[in-house]
XYZ file of C-alpha atoms in Angstrom:
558
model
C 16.219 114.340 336.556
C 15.102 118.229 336.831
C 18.059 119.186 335.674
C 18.587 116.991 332.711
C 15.299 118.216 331.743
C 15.864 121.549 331.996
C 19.032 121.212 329.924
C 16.540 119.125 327.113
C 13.921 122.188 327.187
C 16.792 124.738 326.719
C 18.569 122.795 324.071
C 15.706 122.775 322.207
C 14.543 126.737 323.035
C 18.029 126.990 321.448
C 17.459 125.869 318.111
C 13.492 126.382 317.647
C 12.610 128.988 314.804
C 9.744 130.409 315.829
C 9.438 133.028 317.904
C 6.093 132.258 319.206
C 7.068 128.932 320.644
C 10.473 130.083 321.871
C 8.781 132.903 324.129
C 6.281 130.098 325.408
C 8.938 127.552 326.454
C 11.412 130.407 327.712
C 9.107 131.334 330.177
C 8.393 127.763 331.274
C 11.694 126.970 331.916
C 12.246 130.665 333.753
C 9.304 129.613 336.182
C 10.861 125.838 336.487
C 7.335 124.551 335.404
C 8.493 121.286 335.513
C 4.999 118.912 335.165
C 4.603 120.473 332.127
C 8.318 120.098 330.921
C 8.100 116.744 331.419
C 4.691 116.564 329.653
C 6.233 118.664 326.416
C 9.461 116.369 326.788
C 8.238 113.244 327.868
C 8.960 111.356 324.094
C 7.979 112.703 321.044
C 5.032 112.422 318.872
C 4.338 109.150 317.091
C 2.668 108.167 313.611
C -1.169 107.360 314.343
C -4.129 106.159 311.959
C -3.596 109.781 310.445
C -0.022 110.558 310.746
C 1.274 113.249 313.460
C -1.153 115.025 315.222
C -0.919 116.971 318.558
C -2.056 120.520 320.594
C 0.441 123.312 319.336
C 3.383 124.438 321.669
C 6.667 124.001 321.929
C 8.697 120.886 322.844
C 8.466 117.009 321.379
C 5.699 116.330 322.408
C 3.480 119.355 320.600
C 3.110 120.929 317.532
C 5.267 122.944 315.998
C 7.278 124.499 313.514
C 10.699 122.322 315.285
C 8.408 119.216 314.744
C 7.459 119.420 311.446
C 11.000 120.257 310.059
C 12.481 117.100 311.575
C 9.204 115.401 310.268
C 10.129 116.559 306.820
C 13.765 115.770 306.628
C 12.360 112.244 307.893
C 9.924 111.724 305.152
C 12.945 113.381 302.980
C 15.429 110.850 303.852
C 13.188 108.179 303.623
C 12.587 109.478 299.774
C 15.849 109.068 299.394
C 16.409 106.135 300.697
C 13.811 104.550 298.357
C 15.460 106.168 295.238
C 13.158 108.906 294.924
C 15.371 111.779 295.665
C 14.798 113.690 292.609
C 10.558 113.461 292.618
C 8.103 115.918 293.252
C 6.236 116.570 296.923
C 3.054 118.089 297.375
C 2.122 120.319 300.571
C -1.272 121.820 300.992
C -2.713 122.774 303.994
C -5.468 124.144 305.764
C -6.695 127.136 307.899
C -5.605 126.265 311.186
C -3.254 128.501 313.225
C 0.224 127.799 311.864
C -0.720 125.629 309.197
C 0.447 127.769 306.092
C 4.121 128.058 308.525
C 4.049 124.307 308.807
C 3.588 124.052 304.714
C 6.246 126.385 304.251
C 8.626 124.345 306.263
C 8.133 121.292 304.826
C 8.633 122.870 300.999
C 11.825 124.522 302.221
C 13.359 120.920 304.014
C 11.997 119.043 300.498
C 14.218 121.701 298.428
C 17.304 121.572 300.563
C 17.331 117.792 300.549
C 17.067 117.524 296.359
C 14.001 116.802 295.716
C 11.188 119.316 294.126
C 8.123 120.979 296.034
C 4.924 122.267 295.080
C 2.490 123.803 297.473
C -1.682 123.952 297.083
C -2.452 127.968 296.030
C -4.534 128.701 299.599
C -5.927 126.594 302.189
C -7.943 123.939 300.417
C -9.537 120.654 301.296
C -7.620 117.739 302.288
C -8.948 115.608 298.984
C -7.227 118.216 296.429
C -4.272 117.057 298.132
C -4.605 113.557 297.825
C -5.936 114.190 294.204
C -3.128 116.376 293.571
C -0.796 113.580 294.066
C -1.557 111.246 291.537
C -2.369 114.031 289.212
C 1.060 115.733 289.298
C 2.612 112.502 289.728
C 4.299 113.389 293.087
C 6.062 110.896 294.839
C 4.613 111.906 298.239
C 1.689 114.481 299.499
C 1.917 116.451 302.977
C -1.352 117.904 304.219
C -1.163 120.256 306.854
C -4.306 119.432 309.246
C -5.973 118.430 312.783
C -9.167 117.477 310.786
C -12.049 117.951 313.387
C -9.913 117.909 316.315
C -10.277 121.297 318.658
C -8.840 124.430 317.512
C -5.336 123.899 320.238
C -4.752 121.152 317.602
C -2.669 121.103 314.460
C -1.321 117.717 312.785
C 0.258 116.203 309.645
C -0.917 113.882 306.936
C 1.463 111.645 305.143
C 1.027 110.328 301.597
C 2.833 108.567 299.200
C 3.180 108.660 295.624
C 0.063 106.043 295.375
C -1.937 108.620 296.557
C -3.071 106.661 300.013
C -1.947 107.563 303.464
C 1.320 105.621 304.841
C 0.995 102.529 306.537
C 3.374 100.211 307.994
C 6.205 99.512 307.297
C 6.593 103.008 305.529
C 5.719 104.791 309.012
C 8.074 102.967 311.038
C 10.771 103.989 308.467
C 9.925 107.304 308.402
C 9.692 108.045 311.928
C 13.180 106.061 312.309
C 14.768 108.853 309.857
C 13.252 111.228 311.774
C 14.569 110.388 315.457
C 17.898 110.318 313.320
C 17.744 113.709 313.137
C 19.941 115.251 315.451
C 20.080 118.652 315.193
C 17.909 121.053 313.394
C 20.923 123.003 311.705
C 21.491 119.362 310.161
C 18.745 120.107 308.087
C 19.236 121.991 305.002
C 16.343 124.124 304.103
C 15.867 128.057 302.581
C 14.626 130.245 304.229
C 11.376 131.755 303.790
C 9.936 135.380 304.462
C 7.322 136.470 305.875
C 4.727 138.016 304.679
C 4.306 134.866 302.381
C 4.516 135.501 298.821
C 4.915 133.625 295.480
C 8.331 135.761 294.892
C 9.750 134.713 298.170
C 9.051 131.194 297.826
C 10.252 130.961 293.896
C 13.630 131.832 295.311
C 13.397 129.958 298.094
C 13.391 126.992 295.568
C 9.593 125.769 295.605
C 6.554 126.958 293.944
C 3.255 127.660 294.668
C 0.897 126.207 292.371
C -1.713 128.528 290.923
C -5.584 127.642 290.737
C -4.784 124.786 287.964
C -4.901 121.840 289.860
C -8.038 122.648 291.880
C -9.555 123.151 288.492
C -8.556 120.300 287.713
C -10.154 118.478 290.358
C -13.103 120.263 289.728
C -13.737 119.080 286.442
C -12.648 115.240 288.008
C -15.748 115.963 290.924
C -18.208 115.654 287.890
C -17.581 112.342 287.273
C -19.126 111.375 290.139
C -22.622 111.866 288.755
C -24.503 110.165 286.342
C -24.751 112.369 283.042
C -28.364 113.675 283.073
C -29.370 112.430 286.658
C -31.394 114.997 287.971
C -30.028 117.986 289.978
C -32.819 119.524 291.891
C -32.296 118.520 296.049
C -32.073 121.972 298.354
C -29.514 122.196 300.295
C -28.125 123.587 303.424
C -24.829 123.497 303.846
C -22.082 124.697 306.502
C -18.255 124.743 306.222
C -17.861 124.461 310.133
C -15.427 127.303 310.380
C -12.825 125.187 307.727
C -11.934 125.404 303.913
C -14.861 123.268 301.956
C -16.993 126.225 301.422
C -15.819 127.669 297.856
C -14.760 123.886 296.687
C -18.302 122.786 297.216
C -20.275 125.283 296.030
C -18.203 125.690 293.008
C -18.412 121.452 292.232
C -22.542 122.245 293.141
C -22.636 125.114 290.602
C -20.716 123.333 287.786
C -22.722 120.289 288.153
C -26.163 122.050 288.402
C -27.635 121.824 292.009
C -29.612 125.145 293.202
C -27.008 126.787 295.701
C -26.669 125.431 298.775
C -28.195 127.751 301.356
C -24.807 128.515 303.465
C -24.740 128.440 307.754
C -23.513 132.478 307.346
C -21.747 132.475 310.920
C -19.239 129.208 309.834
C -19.129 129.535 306.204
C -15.719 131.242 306.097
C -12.536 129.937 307.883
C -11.714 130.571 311.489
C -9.035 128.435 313.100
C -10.685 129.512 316.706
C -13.784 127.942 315.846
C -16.048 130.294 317.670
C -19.987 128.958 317.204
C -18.642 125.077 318.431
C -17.070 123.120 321.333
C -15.931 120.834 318.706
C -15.345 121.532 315.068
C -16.900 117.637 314.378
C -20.741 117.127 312.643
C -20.828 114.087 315.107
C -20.363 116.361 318.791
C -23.331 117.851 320.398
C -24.225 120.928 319.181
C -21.772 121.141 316.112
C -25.035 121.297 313.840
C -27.446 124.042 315.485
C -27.316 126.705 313.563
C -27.241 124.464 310.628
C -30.546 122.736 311.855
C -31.808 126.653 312.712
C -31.248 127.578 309.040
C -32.750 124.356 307.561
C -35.993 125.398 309.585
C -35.502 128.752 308.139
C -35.436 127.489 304.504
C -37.128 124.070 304.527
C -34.526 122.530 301.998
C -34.065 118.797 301.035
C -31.222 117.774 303.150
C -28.367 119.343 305.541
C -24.924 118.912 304.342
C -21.660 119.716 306.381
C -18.299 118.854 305.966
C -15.541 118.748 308.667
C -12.878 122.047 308.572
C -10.648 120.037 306.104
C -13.936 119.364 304.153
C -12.926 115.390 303.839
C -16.060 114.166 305.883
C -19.817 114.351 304.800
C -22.552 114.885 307.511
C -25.776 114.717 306.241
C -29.193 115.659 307.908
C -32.622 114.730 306.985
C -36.203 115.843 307.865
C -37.366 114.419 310.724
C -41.382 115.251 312.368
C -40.674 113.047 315.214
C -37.303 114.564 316.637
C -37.173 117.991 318.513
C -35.846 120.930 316.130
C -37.410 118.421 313.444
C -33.876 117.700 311.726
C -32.480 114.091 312.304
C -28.666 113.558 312.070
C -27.660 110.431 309.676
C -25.455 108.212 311.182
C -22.582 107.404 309.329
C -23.064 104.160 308.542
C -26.931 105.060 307.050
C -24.592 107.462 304.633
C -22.661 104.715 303.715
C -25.447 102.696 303.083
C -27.733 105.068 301.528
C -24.581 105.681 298.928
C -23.503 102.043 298.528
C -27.532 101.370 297.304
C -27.346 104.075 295.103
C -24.275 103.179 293.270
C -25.390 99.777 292.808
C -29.250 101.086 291.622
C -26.412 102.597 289.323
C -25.142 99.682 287.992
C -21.188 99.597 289.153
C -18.918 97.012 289.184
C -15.827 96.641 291.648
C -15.322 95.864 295.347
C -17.138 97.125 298.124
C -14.749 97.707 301.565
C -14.972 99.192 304.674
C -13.457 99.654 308.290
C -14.390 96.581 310.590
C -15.990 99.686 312.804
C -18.149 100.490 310.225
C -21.624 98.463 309.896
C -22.113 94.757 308.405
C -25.331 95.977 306.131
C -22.596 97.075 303.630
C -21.494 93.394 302.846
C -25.429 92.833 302.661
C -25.525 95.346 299.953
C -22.625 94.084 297.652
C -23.565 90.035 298.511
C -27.107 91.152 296.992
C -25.330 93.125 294.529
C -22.927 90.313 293.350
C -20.444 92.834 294.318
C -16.816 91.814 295.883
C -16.749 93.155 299.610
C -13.340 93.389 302.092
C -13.321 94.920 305.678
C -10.285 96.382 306.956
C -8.758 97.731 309.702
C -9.830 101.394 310.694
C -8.649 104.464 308.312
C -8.838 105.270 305.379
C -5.215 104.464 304.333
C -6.294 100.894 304.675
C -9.335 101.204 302.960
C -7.858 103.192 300.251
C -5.784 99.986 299.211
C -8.011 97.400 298.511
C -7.457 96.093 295.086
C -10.849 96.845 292.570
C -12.064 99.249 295.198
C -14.768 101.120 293.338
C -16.302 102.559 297.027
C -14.960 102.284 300.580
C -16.645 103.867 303.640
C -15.754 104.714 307.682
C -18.702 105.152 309.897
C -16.568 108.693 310.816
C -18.780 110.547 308.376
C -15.645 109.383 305.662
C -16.804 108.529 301.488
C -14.246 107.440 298.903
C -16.781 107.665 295.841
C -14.096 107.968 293.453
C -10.800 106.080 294.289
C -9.714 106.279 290.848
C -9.326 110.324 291.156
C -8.942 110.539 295.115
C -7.709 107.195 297.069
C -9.054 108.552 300.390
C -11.948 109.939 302.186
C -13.533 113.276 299.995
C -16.436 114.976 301.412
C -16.524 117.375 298.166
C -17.581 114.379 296.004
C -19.494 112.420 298.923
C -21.815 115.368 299.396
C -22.295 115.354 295.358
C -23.377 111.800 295.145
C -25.778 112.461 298.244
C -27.535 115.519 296.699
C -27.659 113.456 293.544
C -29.501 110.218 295.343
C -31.586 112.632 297.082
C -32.638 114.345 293.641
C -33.216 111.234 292.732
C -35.664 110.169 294.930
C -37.470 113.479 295.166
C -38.293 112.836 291.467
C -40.076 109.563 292.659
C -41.415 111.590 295.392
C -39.368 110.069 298.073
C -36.936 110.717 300.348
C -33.602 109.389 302.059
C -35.528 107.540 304.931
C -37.623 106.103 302.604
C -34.711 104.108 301.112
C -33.530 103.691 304.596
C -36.602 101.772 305.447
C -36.523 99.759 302.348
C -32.811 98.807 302.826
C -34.116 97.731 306.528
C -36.768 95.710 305.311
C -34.402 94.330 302.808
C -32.069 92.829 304.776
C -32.910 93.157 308.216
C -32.188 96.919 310.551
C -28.963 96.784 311.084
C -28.967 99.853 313.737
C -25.468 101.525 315.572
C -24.177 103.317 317.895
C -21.124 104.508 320.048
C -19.579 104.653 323.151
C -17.373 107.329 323.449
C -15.169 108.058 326.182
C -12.981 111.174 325.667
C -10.373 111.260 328.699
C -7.620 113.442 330.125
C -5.709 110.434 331.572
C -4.455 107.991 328.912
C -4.181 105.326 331.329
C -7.755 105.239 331.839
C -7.937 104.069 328.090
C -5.222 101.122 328.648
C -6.877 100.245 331.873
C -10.168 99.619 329.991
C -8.656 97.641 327.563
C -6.491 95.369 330.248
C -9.731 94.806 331.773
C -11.600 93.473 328.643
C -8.433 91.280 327.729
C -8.519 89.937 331.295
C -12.227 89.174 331.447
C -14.651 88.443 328.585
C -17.982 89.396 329.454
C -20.352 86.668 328.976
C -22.998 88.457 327.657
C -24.215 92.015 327.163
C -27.872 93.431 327.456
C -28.407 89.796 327.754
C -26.909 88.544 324.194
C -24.548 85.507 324.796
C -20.994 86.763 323.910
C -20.561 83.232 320.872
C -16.950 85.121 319.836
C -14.277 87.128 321.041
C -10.903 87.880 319.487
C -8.125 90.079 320.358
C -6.954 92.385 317.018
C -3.598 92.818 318.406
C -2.908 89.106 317.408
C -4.392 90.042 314.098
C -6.830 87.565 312.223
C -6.822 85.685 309.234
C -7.888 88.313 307.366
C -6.738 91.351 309.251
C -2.771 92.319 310.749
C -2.457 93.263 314.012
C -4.121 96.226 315.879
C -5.305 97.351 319.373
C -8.250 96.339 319.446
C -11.417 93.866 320.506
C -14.016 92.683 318.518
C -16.971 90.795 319.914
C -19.713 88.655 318.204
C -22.856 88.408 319.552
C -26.279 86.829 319.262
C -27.600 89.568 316.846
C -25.080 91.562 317.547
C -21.151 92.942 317.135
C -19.027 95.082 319.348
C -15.359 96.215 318.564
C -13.549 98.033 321.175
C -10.316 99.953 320.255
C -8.429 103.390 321.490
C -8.587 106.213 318.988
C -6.128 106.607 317.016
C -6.478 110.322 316.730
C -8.001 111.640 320.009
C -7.245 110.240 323.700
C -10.454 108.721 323.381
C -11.547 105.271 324.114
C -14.043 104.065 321.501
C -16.445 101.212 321.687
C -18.647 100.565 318.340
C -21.795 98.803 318.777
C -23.771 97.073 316.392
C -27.512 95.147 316.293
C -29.227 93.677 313.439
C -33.133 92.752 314.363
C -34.698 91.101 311.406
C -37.890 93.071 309.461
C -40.754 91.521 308.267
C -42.501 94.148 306.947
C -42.596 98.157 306.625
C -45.430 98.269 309.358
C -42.902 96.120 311.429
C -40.210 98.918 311.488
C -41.286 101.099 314.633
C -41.159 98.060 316.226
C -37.832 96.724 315.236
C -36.477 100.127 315.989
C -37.360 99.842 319.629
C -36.106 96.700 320.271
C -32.615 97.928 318.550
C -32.490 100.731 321.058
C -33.320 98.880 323.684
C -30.353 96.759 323.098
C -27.957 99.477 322.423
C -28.431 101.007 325.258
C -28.242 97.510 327.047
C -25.208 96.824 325.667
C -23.763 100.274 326.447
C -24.328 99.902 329.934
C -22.804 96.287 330.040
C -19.609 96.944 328.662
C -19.015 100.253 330.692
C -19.372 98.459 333.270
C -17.292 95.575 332.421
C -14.425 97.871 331.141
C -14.714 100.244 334.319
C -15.608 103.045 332.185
């Protein structure tokens, strides 16, 4: 066994192109370090709800530049395989350590398998990929990104010519052509210098695209509004160390706002991520120094995007919270935008994750609107037929799946300014709509139980647990319902995953499919009979979250 992995580790040191890597896992295998050999060579890394994604460092089971050329040649051959041999493939990427290497690699396997490659100018948001694909009519977009995982992290984002992330069968297929690759010299690719320039790359048979498409996505972002809506919320605003900063304020400037007031120490990127644990909105402590500069300035609202700038995190004022800035949950986004576009007077289909909360259907039954749930991500959401707005409670907003068929948090942050100019004209605010929507149809409150772990087997020990033994109630709501996703539903294909109904209540319990995290999303809807009821029906929904939290810890040995 030691020595057949030592033999794996140094056939692979043999072949890998980047020096970096090859110094790491040289001195790995000098030392005979073999726990983490056999953590780096263990399998290889699999297709998840967002394609590959991984810590960076050599071997199968990591990011690197070895990885993402047999990830290529696999999407390549798969291309081919579907008669599109001759199309064009998009790459963008973001700031992340070795992302613009990663890009670079994939344009140079794209050429040397036939088929033409464009990559994105700079490192720009994940939506001007996904726009850039339809636009350009590509057959398939790459984006290079970990999203809001830590900075150790890199990944890769798979499109196809629709625009939408791949879903089965497509990554099945794919990752079948890539475990077909044998050999890195199998794969024909230029090479490419370094330091990166537009010369090198023309003759290495791709092209880098110059600032046209991003201006063209620009002038797609104002579409979002309504024509003469008024443009007058304050805003602060902070990039979180990633790309979104001069997409945003340049869609703010062209479509009027004041200029967001930017969090100086993350407005420009850093792919070490210095002022936060986690480069996520939603982790503790992500949104200080945004919440210090909001009491600095006093604006409207607090926007942030994630460091690929496809989420929206938005912040209100809040007298009753310490720091006196309150955190929207996702779902109250999703909400807050789903009222708005009706007040608007859309037409289409509603959809959402089955994670995400029920008060959307609410909305579009009211409405007269068509509303689907779907599994979680985006690339499911993204293909629901009419879809005219789709949410995640993951701080994700598809506002315009005509122009971008995924999550955009350019766009999303757009519409929100716009609502809240809106009701600042009427001399309201975000909560107030909140409250109305609550009184409306009942406060449908959330929340999450997160359980990040170092052990994967804790996660599929949880989940055996559950499947073993329903609980029969939690925070003392009888459990009417339970199902088991993985045997899919009538209106749903399989998944990992539990959902639970409850008196008043919903629970879904699934692993993440991006983080070795166990996620359990909770959900309680206490009925409102009045504004002066709300404080009250506030309590009791905490009181039952937490209830429930406790319950099903418990129950899943967490």
């Amino acid at each position: 066994m030691t020595q057949d992995l030592i033999a794996r580790a140094k056939a692979w040191l043999a072949e890998d192109p980047d020096g970096e890597t090859r110094e790491e896992l040289a001195k790995l295998i000098d030392n005979e370090e073999l726990d983490e050999l056999a953590d780096r060579f263990g399998g290889t890394l699999q297709f998840g709800t967002a394609g590959l994604r991984g810590e960076l460092g050599a071997g199968p089971m990591r990011m690197n530049r070895s990885v993402v050329i047999r990830a290529a040649a696999g999407l390549a051959a798969y291309l081919k395989a579907k008669g599109q041999g001759d199309g064009l493939v998009v790459v963008g990427y973001d700031a992340r350590y070795k992302s613009a290497d990663f890009a670079r690699d994939t344009a140079a396997v794209m050429t040397g398998a036939g088929l033409r490659a464009v990559v994105l100018p700079r490192p720009l948001p994940t939506p001007v990929l996904a726009y850039a694909i339809r636009h350009l009519g590509a057959v398939a977009g790459v984006e290079v990104t970990a999203s809001h995982n830590p900075p150790r992290d890199n990944g890769y984002k798979v499109y196809l010519g629709d625009g939408s992330q791949i879903v089965p069968p497509a990554d099945a297929e794919i990752a079948a052509e890539i475990a077909a690759v044998a050999s890195l010299a199998d794969v024909p690719r230029p090479e490419w210098g370094s330091p990166r320039s537009s010369e090198a790359e023309s003759g290495g048979g791709w092209e880098t695209l110059g600032e046209e498409v991003l201006e063209a996505y620009l002038a797609r972002t104002d579409t979002v509004l309504t024509p003469g809506s008024p443009r007058t919320a304050r805003v602060v605003y902070t990039a979180m160390h990633g790309v979104g900063k001069d997409v945003l304020t340049a869609a703010f400037a062209r479509a009027g706002f004041p200029p967001p007031a930017l969090v100086a120490e993350q407005a420009e990127p850093d792919p070490a991520f210095p002022t936060v644990a986690f480069p996520n909105p939603e982790e503790p402590g992500a949104m200080d120094l945004a919440f210090e500069a909001a009491r600095a300035v006093a604006p409207d609202i607090v926007i942030a995007n994630d460091p690929d700038a496809d989420r929206c995190a938005v912040a209100v004022p809040d007298a009753s919270v310490e720091g006196g800035w309150r955190m929207l949950r996702g779902d109250e986004v999703g909400s807050l935008l789903a009222q708005h576009l009706v007040d608007r007077g859309v037409s289409g289909v509603f959809a959402e994750s089955i994670v995400s909360s029920s008060l959307l259907g609410r909305i579009a039954e009211a409405a007269g609107l068509g509303y689907e749930e779907t599994l979680t991500g985006f690339k499911w959401i993204a293909r629901v037929d009419g879809l005219r707005y789709g949410y995640e409670e993951a701080l994700g907003y598809c506002v315009d799946p005509d122009g971008v068929r995924d999550k955009d948090g350019i766009t999303a942050a757009l519409l929100v300014a716009e609502l809240a100019s809106v009701l600042k004209e009427q001399g309201r605010t975000l909560q107030d709509l909140l409250d109305d929507l609550a009184v409306r149809h009942g406060l449908h409150a959330t929340d999450q139980l997160s359980v990040r772990v170092e052990d994967l087997t804790v996660i599929s020990d949880a989940m055996r647990r559950l499947r073993e033994k329903t609980p029969a109630s939690l925070a003392g709501l009888a459990v009417t319902k339970a199902e088991d996703l993985t045997e899919g539903t009538g209106e749903l294909p399989p998944t990992d995953g539990l959902r639970y109904y409850l008196e008043g209540a919903r629970v879904i319990v699934r692993p993440s499919g991006t983080e070795p995290k166990l996620k359990c999303y909770l959900e309680v809807v206490v009925p409102v009979a009045s504004a002066e009821a709300l404080d009250e029906a506030r309590a009791k929904a905490t009181e039952l979250l937490t209830g429930i939290k406790r319950d099903l810890a418990a129950a899943a040995g967490i």
